[in-house]
PDB file of C-alpha atoms and ligand atoms in Angstrom:
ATOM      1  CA  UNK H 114      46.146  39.459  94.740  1.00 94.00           C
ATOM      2  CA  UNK H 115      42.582  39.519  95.902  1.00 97.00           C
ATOM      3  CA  UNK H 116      42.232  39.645  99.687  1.00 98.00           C
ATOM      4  CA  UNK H 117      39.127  38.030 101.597  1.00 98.00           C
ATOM      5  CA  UNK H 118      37.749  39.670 104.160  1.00 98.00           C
ATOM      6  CA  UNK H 119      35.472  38.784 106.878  1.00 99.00           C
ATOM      7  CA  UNK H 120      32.593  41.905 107.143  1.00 98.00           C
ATOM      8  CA  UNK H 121      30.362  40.626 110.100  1.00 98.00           C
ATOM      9  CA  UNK H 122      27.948  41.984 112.972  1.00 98.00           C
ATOM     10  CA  UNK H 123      28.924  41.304 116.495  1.00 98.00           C
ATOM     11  CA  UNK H 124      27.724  41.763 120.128  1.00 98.00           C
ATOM     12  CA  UNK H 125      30.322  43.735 122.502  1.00 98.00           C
ATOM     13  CA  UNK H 126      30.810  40.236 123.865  1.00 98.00           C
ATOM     14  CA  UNK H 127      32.044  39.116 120.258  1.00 98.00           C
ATOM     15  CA  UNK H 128      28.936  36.599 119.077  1.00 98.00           C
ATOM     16  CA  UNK H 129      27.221  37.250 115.739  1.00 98.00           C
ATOM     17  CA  UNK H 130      24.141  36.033 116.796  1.00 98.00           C
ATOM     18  CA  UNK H 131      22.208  34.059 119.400  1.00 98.00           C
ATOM     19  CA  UNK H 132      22.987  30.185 119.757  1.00 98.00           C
ATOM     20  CA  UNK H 133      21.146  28.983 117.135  1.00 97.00           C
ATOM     21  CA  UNK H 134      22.736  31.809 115.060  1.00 96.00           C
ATOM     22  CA  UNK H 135      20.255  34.497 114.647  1.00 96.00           C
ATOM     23  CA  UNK H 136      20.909  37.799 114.061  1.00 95.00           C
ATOM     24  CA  UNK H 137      17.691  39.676 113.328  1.00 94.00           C
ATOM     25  CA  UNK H 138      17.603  41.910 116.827  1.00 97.00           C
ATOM     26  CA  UNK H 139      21.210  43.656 115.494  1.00 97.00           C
ATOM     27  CA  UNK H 140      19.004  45.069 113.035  1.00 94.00           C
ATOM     28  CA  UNK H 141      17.730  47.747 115.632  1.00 95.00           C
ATOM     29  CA  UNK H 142      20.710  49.167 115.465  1.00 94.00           C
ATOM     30  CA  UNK H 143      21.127  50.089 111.745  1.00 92.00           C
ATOM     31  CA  UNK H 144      19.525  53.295 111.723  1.00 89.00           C
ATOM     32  CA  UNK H 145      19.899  56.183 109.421  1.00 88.00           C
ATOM     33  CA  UNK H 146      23.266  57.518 110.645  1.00 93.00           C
ATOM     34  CA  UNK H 147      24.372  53.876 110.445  1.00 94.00           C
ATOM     35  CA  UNK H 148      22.761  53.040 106.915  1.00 92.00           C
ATOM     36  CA  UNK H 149      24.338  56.155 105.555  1.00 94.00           C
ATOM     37  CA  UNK H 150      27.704  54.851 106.278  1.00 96.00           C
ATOM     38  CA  UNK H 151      26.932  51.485 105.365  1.00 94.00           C
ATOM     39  CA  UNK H 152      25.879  53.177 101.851  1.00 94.00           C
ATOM     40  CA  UNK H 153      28.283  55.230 101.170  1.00 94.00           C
ATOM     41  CA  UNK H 154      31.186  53.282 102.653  1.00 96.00           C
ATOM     42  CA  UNK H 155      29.997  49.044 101.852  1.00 96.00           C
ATOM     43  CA  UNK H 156      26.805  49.374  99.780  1.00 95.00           C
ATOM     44  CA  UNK H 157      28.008  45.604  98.039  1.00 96.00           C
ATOM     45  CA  UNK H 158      27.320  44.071 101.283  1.00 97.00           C
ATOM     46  CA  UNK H 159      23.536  45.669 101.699  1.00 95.00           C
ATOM     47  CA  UNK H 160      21.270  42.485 100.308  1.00 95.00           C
ATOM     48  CA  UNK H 161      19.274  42.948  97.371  1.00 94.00           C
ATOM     49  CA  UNK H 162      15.853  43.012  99.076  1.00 91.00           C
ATOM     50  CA  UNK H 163      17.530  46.193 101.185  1.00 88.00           C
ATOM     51  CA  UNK H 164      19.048  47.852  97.973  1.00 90.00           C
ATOM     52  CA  UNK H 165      15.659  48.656  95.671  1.00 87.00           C
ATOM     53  CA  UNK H 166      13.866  49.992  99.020  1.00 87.00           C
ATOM     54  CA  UNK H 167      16.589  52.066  99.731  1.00 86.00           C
ATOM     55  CA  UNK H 168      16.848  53.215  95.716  1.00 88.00           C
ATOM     56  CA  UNK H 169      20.458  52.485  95.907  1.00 90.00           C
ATOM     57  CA  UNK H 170      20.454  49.246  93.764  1.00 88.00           C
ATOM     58  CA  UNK H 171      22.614  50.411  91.245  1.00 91.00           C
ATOM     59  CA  UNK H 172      25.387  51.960  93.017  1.00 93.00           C
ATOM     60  CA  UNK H 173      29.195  50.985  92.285  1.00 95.00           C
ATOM     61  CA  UNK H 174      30.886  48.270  94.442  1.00 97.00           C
ATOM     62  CA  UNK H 175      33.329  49.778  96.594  1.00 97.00           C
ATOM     63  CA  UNK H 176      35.252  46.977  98.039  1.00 98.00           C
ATOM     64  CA  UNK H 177      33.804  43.709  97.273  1.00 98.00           C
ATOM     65  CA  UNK H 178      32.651  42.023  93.578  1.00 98.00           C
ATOM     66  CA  UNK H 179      32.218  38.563  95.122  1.00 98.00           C
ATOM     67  CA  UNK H 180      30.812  37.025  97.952  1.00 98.00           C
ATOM     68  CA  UNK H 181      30.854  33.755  99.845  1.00 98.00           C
ATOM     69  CA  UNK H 182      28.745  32.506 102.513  1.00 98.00           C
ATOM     70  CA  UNK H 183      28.015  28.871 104.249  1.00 98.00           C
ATOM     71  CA  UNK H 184      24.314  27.135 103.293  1.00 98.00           C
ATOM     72  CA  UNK H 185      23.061  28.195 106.194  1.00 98.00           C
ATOM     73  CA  UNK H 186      23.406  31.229 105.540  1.00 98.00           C
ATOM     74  CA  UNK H 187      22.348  32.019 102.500  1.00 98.00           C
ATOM     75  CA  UNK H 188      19.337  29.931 104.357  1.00 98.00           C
ATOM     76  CA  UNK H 189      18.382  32.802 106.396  1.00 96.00           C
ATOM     77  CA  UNK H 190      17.382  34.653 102.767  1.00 95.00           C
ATOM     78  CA  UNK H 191      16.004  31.280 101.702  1.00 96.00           C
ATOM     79  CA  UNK H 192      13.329  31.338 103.760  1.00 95.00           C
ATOM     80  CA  UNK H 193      11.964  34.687 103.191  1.00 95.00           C
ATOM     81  CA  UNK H 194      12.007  33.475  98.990  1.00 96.00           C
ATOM     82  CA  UNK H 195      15.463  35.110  97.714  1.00 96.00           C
ATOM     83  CA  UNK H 196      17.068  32.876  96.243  1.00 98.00           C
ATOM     84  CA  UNK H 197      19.930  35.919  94.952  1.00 98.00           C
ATOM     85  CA  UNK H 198      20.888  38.282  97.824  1.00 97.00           C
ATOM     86  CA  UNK H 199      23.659  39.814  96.662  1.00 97.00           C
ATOM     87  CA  UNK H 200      22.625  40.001  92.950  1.00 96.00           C
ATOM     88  CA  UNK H 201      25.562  42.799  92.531  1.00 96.00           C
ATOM     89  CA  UNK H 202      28.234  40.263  92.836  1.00 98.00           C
ATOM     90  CA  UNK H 203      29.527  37.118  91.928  1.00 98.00           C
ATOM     91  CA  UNK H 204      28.164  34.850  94.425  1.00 98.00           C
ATOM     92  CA  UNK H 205      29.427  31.621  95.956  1.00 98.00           C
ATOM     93  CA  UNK H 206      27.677  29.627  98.232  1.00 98.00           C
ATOM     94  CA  UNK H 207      29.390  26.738 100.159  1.00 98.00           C
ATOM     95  CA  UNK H 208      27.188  23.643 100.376  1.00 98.00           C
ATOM     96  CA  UNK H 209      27.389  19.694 100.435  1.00 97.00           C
ATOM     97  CA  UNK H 210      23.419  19.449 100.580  1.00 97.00           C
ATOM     98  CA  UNK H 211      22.635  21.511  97.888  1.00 96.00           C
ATOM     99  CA  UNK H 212      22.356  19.407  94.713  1.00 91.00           C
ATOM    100  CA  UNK H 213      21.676  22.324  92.879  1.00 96.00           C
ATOM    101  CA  UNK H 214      21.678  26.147  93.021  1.00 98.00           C
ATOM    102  CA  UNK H 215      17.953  27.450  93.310  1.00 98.00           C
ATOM    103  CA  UNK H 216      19.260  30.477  91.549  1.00 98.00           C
ATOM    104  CA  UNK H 217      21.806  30.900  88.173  1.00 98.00           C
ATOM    105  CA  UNK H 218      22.857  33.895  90.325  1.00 98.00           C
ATOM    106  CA  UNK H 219      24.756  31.468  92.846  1.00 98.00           C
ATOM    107  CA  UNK H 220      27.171  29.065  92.673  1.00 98.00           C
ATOM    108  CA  UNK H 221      27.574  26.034  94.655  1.00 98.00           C
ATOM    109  CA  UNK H 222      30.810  25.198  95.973  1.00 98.00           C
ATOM    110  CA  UNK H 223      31.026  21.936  97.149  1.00 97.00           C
ATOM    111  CA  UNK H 224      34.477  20.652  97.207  1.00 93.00           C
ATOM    112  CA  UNK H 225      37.777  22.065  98.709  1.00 98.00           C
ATOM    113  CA  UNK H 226      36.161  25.749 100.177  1.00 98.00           C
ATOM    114  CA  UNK H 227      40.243  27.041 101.076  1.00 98.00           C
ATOM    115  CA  UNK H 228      41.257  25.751  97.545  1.00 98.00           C
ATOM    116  CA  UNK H 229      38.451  28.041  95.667  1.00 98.00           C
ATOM    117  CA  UNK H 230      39.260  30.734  97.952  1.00 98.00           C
ATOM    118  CA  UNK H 231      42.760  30.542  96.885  1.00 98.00           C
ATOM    119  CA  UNK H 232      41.619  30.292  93.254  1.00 98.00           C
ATOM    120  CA  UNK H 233      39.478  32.923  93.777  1.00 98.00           C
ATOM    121  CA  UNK H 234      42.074  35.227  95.327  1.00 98.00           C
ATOM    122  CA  UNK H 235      44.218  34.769  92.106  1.00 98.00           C
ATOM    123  CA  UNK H 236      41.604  36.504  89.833  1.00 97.00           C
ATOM    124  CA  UNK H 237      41.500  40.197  88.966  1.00 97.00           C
ATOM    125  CA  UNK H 238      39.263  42.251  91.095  1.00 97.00           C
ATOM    126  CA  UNK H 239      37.863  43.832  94.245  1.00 98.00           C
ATOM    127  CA  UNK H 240      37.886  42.149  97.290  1.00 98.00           C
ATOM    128  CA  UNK H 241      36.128  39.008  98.454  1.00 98.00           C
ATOM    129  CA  UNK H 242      33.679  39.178 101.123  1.00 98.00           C
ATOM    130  CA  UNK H 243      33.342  36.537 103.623  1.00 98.00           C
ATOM    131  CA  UNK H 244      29.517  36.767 104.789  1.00 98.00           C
ATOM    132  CA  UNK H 245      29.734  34.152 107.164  1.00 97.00           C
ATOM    133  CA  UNK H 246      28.950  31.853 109.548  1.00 97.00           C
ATOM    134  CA  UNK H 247      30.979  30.812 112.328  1.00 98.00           C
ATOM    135  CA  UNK H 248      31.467  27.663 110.676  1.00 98.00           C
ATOM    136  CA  UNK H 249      32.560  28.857 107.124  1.00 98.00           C
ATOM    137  CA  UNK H 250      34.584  31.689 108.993  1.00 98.00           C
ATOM    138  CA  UNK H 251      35.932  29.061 111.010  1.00 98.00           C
ATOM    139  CA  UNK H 252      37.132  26.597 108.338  1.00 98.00           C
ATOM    140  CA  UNK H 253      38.548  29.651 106.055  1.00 98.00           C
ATOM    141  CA  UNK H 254      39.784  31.718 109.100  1.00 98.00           C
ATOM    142  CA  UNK H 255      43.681  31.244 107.899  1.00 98.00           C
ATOM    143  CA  UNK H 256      42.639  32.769 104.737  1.00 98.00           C
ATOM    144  CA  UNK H 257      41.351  35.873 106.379  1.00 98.00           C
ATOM    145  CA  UNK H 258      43.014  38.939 105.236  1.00 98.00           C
ATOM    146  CA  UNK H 259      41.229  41.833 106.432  1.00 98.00           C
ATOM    147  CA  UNK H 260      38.164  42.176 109.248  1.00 98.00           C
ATOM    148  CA  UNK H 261      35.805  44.886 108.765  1.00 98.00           C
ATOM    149  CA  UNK H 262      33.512  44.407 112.411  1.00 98.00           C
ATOM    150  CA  UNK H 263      30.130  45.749 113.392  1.00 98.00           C
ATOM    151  CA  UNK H 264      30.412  45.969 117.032  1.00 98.00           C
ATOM    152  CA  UNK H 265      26.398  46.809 118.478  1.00 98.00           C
ATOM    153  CA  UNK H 266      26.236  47.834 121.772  1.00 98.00           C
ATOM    154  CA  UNK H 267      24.486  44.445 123.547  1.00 98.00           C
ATOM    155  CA  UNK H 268      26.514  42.226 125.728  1.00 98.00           C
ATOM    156  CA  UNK H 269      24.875  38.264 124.892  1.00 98.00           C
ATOM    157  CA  UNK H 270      26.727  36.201 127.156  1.00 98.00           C
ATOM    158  CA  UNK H 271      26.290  33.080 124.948  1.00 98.00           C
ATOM    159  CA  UNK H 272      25.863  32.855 121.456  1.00 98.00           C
ATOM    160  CA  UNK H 273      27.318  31.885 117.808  1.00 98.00           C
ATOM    161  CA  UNK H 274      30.748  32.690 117.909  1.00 98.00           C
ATOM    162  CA  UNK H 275      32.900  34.593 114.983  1.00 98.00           C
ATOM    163  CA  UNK H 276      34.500  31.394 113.941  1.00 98.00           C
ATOM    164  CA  UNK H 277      34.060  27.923 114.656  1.00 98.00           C
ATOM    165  CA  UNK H 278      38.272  27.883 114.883  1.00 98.00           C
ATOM    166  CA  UNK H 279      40.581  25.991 117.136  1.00 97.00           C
ATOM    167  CA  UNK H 280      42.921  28.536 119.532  1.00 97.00           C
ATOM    168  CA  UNK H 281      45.865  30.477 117.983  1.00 97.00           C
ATOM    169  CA  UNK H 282      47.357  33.824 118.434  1.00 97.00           C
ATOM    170  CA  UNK H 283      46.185  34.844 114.917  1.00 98.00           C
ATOM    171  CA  UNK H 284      47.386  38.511 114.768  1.00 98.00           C
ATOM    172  CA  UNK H 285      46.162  41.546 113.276  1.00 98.00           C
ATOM    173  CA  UNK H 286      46.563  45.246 112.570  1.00 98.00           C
ATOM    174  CA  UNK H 287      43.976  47.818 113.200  1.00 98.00           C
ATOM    175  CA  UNK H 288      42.984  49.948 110.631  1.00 98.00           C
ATOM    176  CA  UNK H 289      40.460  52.173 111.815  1.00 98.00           C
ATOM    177  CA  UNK H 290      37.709  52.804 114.089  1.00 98.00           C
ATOM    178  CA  UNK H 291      34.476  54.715 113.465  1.00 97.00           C
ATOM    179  CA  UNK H 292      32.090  55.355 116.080  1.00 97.00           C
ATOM    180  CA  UNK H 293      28.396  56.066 115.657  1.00 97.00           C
ATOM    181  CA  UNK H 294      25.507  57.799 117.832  1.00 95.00           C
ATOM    182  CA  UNK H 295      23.654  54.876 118.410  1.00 95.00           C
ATOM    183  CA  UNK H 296      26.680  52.973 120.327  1.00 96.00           C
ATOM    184  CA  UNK H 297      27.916  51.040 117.128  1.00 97.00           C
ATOM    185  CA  UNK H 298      31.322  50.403 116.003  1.00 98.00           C
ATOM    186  CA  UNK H 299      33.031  49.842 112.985  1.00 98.00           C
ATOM    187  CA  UNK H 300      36.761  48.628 113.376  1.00 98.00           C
ATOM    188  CA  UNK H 301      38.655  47.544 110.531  1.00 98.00           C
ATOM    189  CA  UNK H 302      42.414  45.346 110.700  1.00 99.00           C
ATOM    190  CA  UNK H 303      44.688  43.841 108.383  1.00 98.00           C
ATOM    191  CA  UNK H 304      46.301  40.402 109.078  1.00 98.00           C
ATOM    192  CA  UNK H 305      49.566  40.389 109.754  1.00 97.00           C
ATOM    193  CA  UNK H 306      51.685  37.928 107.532  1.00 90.00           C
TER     194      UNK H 306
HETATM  195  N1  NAP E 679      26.028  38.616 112.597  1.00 56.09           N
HETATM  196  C1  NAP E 679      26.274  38.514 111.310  1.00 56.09           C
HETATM  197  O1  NAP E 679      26.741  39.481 110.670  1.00 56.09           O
HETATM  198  C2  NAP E 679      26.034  37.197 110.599  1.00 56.09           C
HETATM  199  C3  NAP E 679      26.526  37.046 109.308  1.00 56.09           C
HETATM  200  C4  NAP E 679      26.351  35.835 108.670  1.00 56.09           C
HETATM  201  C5  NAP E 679      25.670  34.809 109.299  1.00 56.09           C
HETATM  202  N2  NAP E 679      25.185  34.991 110.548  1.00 56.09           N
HETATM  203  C6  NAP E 679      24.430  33.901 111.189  1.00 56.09           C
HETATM  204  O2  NAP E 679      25.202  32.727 111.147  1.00 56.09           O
HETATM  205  C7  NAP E 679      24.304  31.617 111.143  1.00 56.09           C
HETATM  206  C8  NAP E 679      24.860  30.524 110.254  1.00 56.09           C
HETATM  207  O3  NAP E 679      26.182  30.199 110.634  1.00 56.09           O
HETATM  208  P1  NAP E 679      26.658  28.676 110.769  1.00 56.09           P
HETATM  209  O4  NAP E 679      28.017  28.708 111.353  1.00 56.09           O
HETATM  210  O5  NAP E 679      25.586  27.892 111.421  1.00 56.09           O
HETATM  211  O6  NAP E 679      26.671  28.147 109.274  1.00 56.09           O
HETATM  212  P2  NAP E 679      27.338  28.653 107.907  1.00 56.09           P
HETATM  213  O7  NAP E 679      28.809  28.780 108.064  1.00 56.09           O
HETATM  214  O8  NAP E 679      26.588  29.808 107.367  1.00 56.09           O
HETATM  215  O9  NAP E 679      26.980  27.417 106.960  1.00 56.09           O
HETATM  216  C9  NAP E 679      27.375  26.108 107.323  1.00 56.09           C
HETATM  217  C10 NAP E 679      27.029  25.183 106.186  1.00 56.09           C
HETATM  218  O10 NAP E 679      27.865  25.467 105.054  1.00 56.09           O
HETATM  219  C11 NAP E 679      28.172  24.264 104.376  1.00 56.09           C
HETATM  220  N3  NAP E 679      29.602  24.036 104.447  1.00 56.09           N
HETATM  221  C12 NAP E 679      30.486  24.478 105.392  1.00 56.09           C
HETATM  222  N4  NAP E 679      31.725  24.081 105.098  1.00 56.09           N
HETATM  223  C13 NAP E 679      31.652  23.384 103.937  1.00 56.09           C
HETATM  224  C14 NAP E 679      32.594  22.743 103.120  1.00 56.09           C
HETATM  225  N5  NAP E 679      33.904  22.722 103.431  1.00 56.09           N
HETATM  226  N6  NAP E 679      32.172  22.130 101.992  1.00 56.09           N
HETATM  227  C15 NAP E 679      30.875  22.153 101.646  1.00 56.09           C
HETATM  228  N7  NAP E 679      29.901  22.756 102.389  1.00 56.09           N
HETATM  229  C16 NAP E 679      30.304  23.341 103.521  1.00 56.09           C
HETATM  230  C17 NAP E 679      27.387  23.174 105.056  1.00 56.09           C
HETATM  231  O11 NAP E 679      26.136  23.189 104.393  1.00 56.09           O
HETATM  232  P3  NAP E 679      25.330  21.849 104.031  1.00 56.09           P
HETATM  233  O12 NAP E 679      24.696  21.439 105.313  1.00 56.09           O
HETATM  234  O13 NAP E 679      24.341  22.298 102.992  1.00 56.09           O
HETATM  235  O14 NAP E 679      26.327  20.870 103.504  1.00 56.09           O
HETATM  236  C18 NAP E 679      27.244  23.701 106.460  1.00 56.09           C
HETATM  237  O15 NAP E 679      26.125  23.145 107.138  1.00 56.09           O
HETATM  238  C19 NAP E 679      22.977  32.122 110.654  1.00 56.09           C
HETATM  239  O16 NAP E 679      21.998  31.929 111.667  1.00 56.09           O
HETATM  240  C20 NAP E 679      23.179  33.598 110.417  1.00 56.09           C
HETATM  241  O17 NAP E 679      22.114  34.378 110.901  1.00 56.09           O
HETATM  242  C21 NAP E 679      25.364  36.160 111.210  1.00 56.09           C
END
């Protein structure tokens, strides 16, 4: 069976973003050491727009061959004009608003988001990866089967949280850690069933 996993970036403080949700000021911390690893280890969850600068568009998935993500987002791409960011996977995006797809690329999920997770873990393939937000991650955080987290070295204070989910001793095991030069960490864990 397919297992979902939840790949995110997160403070020290555990928020993926500021309040409002965005993330953009993590990206001084994805520097060469850090892009390397991201290449050679994740390159499916580099966007598209990142891919052809880098010259790596047509590398292998390693892990993941789908992806989901809540509207908003895929917004954050939106708004910049690309309307496919993970064009190297099947992509599902979870929206009630969206009447239609503004790309054949992307799907539109609008009904019962656990059920076609469920569905989707039945099929053959790599992995699914959960892109996020806190309110997708929170609605499918029972589903969770793996965490792959980019800890940055900032401490927020406030901010979006990993998952809009009510309290519960939801355990895990941990995998591994990686440390890098500029203060970032990579921690990986399996849920415990
Ligand atoms: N740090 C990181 O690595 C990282 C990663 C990903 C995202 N983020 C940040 O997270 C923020 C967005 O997170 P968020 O929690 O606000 O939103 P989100 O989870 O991305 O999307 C929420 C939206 O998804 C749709 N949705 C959710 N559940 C649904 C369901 N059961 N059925 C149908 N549609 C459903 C709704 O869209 P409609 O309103 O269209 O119905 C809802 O408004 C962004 O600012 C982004 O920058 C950070």
């Amino acid at each position: 069976m397919r297992k979902l996993s939840y790949f995110i970036a997160t403070s020290i403080d555990g928020f993926i973003g500021a309040p409002d949700g965005d993330g953009e000021f993590f990206t001084q911390w994805v520097d060469g050491e850090f892009i390397d690893y991201l290449t050679s280890e994740y390159p499916e969850t580099l966007p598209t727009p990142g891919r052809i600068p880098l010259g790596i568009d047509d590398l292998e998935n390693k892990h993941f061959d789908t992806v989901i993500q809540g509207r908003a987002t895929y917004d954050v791409g939106l708004k910049v004009g690309c309307t496919s960011p993970y064009a190297h996977a099947r992509q599902y995006v979870v929206s009630r608003s969206l009447a239609e797809s503004p790309d054949p690329a992307v799907e539109i999920v609008s009904g019962d988001v656990v059920a076609k997770v469920r569905a989707l873990k039945q099929e053959d393939g790599l992995g699914i990866y959960l892109c996020g937000g806190a309110n997708l991650a929170g609605q499918l955080v029972d589903e969770i089967d793996a965490l792959v987290i980019k800890t940055y070295p900032v401490f927020l204070g406030s901010g979006m949280p990993l998952a809009d989910a009510g309290f519960a001793l939801r355990e895990f095991t941990l995998d591994s850690v990686r440390s890098f030069g500029n203060g970032a960490v990579v921690t990986t864990y399996s849920r415990k069933r």
